[in-house]
PDB file of C-alpha atoms in Angstrom:
ATOM      1  CA  ARG A  26       5.362  15.779   6.037  1.00 60.00           C
ATOM      2  CA  GLN A  27       8.893  14.566   5.381  1.00 69.00           C
ATOM      3  CA  HIS A  28      10.161  12.710   2.349  1.00 73.00           C
ATOM      4  CA  THR A  29      13.371  10.993   1.354  1.00 79.00           C
ATOM      5  CA  GLN A  30      14.353  10.765  -2.271  1.00 80.00           C
ATOM      6  CA  ARG A  31      17.307   8.806  -3.606  1.00 83.00           C
ATOM      7  CA  ASN A  32      19.124   8.755  -6.911  1.00 87.00           C
ATOM      8  CA  ILE A  33      18.345  12.220  -8.228  1.00 93.00           C
ATOM      9  CA  ILE A  34      20.584  12.737 -11.267  1.00 93.00           C
ATOM     10  CA  THR A  35      22.194  16.113 -11.940  1.00 95.00           C
ATOM     11  CA  GLU A  36      23.234  17.686 -15.225  1.00 95.00           C
ATOM     12  CA  ASP A  37      26.756  16.286 -14.786  1.00 94.00           C
ATOM     13  CA  ALA A  38      25.393  12.761 -14.017  1.00 93.00           C
ATOM     14  CA  ALA A  39      26.119  12.883 -10.279  1.00 94.00           C
ATOM     15  CA  ARG A  40      23.703  11.020  -8.027  1.00 94.00           C
ATOM     16  CA  LEU A  41      22.248  12.880  -5.057  1.00 94.00           C
ATOM     17  CA  ASP A  42      20.212  11.671  -2.089  1.00 93.00           C
ATOM     18  CA  PHE A  43      17.828  14.078  -0.387  1.00 92.00           C
ATOM     19  CA  SER A  44      16.591  13.331   3.141  1.00 89.00           C
ATOM     20  CA  ASP A  45      13.972  15.088   5.232  1.00 89.00           C
ATOM     21  CA  ILE A  46      12.284  17.114   2.490  1.00 91.00           C
ATOM     22  CA  GLU A  47       9.543  19.024   4.300  1.00 92.00           C
ATOM     23  CA  VAL A  48       6.323  20.122   2.618  1.00 93.00           C
ATOM     24  CA  MET A  49       3.701  22.416   4.102  1.00 94.00           C
ATOM     25  CA  SER A  50       0.470  22.478   2.166  1.00 94.00           C
ATOM     26  CA  GLN A  51      -3.153  23.373   2.624  1.00 95.00           C
ATOM     27  CA  THR A  52      -6.165  21.587   1.201  1.00 95.00           C
ATOM     28  CA  VAL A  53      -9.209  23.573   0.131  1.00 96.00           C
ATOM     29  CA  PRO A  54     -12.161  21.963   1.989  1.00 96.00           C
ATOM     30  CA  ASP A  55     -14.619  22.333  -0.906  1.00 96.00           C
ATOM     31  CA  LYS A  56     -12.314  20.374  -3.234  1.00 95.00           C
ATOM     32  CA  ILE A  57     -11.593  17.363  -1.000  1.00 95.00           C
ATOM     33  CA  VAL A  58     -14.536  15.214  -2.135  1.00 95.00           C
ATOM     34  CA  GLY A  59     -13.668  15.652  -5.811  1.00 94.00           C
ATOM     35  CA  MET A  60     -10.000  14.828  -5.220  1.00 95.00           C
ATOM     36  CA  MET A  61     -10.953  11.735  -3.217  1.00 94.00           C
ATOM     37  CA  ARG A  62     -13.268  10.560  -6.008  1.00 94.00           C
ATOM     38  CA  ASN A  63     -10.538  10.981  -8.615  1.00 92.00           C
ATOM     39  CA  TYR A  64      -7.473   9.855  -6.619  1.00 93.00           C
ATOM     40  CA  GLY A  65      -8.702   7.926  -3.574  1.00 92.00           C
ATOM     41  CA  LYS A  66      -8.265   8.514   0.148  1.00 92.00           C
ATOM     42  CA  LYS A  67      -4.541   9.090  -0.182  1.00 92.00           C
ATOM     43  CA  PHE A  68      -4.955  11.808  -2.807  1.00 93.00           C
ATOM     44  CA  LEU A  69      -2.021  13.855  -1.489  1.00 91.00           C
ATOM     45  CA  GLN A  70       0.500  11.257  -2.621  1.00 90.00           C
ATOM     46  CA  PRO A  71      -0.249  11.392  -6.365  1.00 91.00           C
ATOM     47  CA  LEU A  72      -1.287  15.039  -6.411  1.00 92.00           C
ATOM     48  CA  ARG A  73       1.360  16.637  -4.207  1.00 93.00           C
ATOM     49  CA  ASP A  74       4.173  14.273  -3.289  1.00 91.00           C
ATOM     50  CA  TYR A  75       4.872  12.769  -6.715  1.00 92.00           C
ATOM     51  CA  ARG A  76       4.736  16.217  -8.365  1.00 94.00           C
ATOM     52  CA  ILE A  77       7.234  17.636  -5.875  1.00 94.00           C
ATOM     53  CA  ILE A  78       9.655  14.760  -6.426  1.00 93.00           C
ATOM     54  CA  GLU A  79       9.312  15.177 -10.189  1.00 95.00           C
ATOM     55  CA  ALA A  80       9.972  18.924  -9.846  1.00 96.00           C
ATOM     56  CA  LEU A  81      13.073  18.211  -7.734  1.00 96.00           C
ATOM     57  CA  LYS A  82      14.331  15.860 -10.442  1.00 96.00           C
ATOM     58  CA  LYS A  83      13.796  18.558 -13.105  1.00 96.00           C
ATOM     59  CA  VAL A  84      15.601  21.231 -11.079  1.00 96.00           C
ATOM     60  CA  CYS A  85      18.565  18.932 -10.434  1.00 96.00           C
ATOM     61  CA  ALA A  86      18.692  17.795 -14.065  1.00 97.00           C
ATOM     62  CA  ASN A  87      19.257  21.427 -15.081  1.00 97.00           C
ATOM     63  CA  HIS A  88      22.100  22.038 -12.608  1.00 96.00           C
ATOM     64  CA  THR A  89      25.438  20.423 -11.811  1.00 95.00           C
ATOM     65  CA  ALA A  90      26.041  18.716  -8.470  1.00 93.00           C
ATOM     66  CA  GLU A  91      28.296  21.595  -7.442  1.00 93.00           C
ATOM     67  CA  GLU A  92      25.564  24.138  -8.223  1.00 95.00           C
ATOM     68  CA  VAL A  93      22.943  22.164  -6.282  1.00 94.00           C
ATOM     69  CA  TYR A  94      25.227  21.611  -3.295  1.00 90.00           C
ATOM     70  CA  TYR A  95      27.120  24.898  -3.077  1.00 92.00           C
ATOM     71  CA  GLY A  96      25.511  27.432  -5.417  1.00 93.00           C
ATOM     72  CA  ILE A  97      21.850  27.217  -4.417  1.00 93.00           C
ATOM     73  CA  ASP A  98      20.857  27.721  -0.791  1.00 92.00           C
ATOM     74  CA  GLU A  99      18.164  25.542   0.775  1.00 92.00           C
ATOM     75  CA  ASP A 100      15.425  28.183   0.674  1.00 93.00           C
ATOM     76  CA  GLU A 101      16.124  28.977  -2.972  1.00 95.00           C
ATOM     77  CA  LEU A 102      16.100  25.283  -3.912  1.00 95.00           C
ATOM     78  CA  GLY A 103      12.768  24.826  -2.124  1.00 95.00           C
ATOM     79  CA  GLN A 104      11.307  27.826  -3.952  1.00 96.00           C
ATOM     80  CA  MET A 105      12.549  26.495  -7.307  1.00 96.00           C
ATOM     81  CA  VAL A 106      10.921  23.118  -6.626  1.00 96.00           C
ATOM     82  CA  ARG A 107       7.714  24.813  -5.452  1.00 96.00           C
ATOM     83  CA  ASP A 108       7.503  26.995  -8.557  1.00 96.00           C
ATOM     84  CA  ASN A 109       8.198  24.019 -10.818  1.00 95.00           C
ATOM     85  CA  ALA A 110       5.544  21.822  -9.160  1.00 95.00           C
ATOM     86  CA  ALA A 111       2.820  24.434  -8.613  1.00 94.00           C
ATOM     87  CA  MET A 112       1.311  24.425 -12.097  1.00 91.00           C
ATOM     88  CA  SER A 113       0.874  20.649 -12.337  1.00 93.00           C
ATOM     89  CA  ILE A 114      -0.430  20.416  -8.759  1.00 95.00           C
ATOM     90  CA  ASN A 115      -2.993  23.157  -9.418  1.00 94.00           C
ATOM     91  CA  LYS A 116      -4.065  21.584 -12.705  1.00 93.00           C
ATOM     92  CA  LEU A 117      -4.488  18.062 -11.322  1.00 93.00           C
ATOM     93  CA  SER A 118      -6.082  19.075  -8.030  1.00 94.00           C
ATOM     94  CA  GLY A 119      -8.415  21.677  -9.532  1.00 94.00           C
ATOM     95  CA  GLU A 120      -6.644  24.223  -7.328  1.00 94.00           C
ATOM     96  CA  GLY A 121      -7.576  22.128  -4.294  1.00 96.00           C
ATOM     97  CA  ILE A 122      -4.044  21.906  -2.886  1.00 96.00           C
ATOM     98  CA  GLN A 123      -1.981  24.960  -2.101  1.00 95.00           C
ATOM     99  CA  ILE A 124       1.736  24.538  -1.434  1.00 95.00           C
ATOM    100  CA  ILE A 125       2.746  26.928   1.317  1.00 95.00           C
ATOM    101  CA  HIS A 126       6.425  26.046   1.727  1.00 94.00           C
ATOM    102  CA  ILE A 127       8.944  23.382   0.706  1.00 94.00           C
ATOM    103  CA  HIS A 128      12.224  22.914   2.552  1.00 94.00           C
ATOM    104  CA  VAL A 129      14.846  20.902   0.676  1.00 93.00           C
ATOM    105  CA  PRO A 130      17.992  20.348   2.779  1.00 92.00           C
ATOM    106  CA  ARG A 131      21.425  19.917   1.267  1.00 91.00           C
ATOM    107  CA  PRO A 132      21.731  16.594  -0.542  1.00 93.00           C
ATOM    108  CA  ARG A 133      24.219  13.843   0.115  1.00 91.00           C
ATOM    109  CA  LEU A 134      26.438  12.953  -2.841  1.00 87.00           C
ATOM    110  CA  GLN A 135      26.508   9.247  -3.661  1.00 81.00           C
ATOM    111  CA  ARG A 136      29.893   7.751  -4.277  1.00 68.00           C
ATOM    112  CA  PRO A 137      30.199   5.580  -7.420  1.00 62.00           C
TER     113      PRO A 137
END
């Protein structure tokens, strides 16, 4: 699934836009009914997607725009976001969603 996220603020107050964030995840079949009862049919959005966007915001808030754009490669940024989001996703989903891979492409810097 692909996501677009705008207005991510970095440590140095730069605004970044991320397009085509790709997430590969797996849902544990035995946990689906419980997640649907708690979060509805579209349980992936609050359990996975929102947590990943929040994790991306946290990672960017702890780095400058230059570090995010030049210093961290795409695979490393995806792994940082995955690690940051994994605990909250596991807690909220009852370990019903497993994140396999996140690909975060280079952001686009917004001009003021």
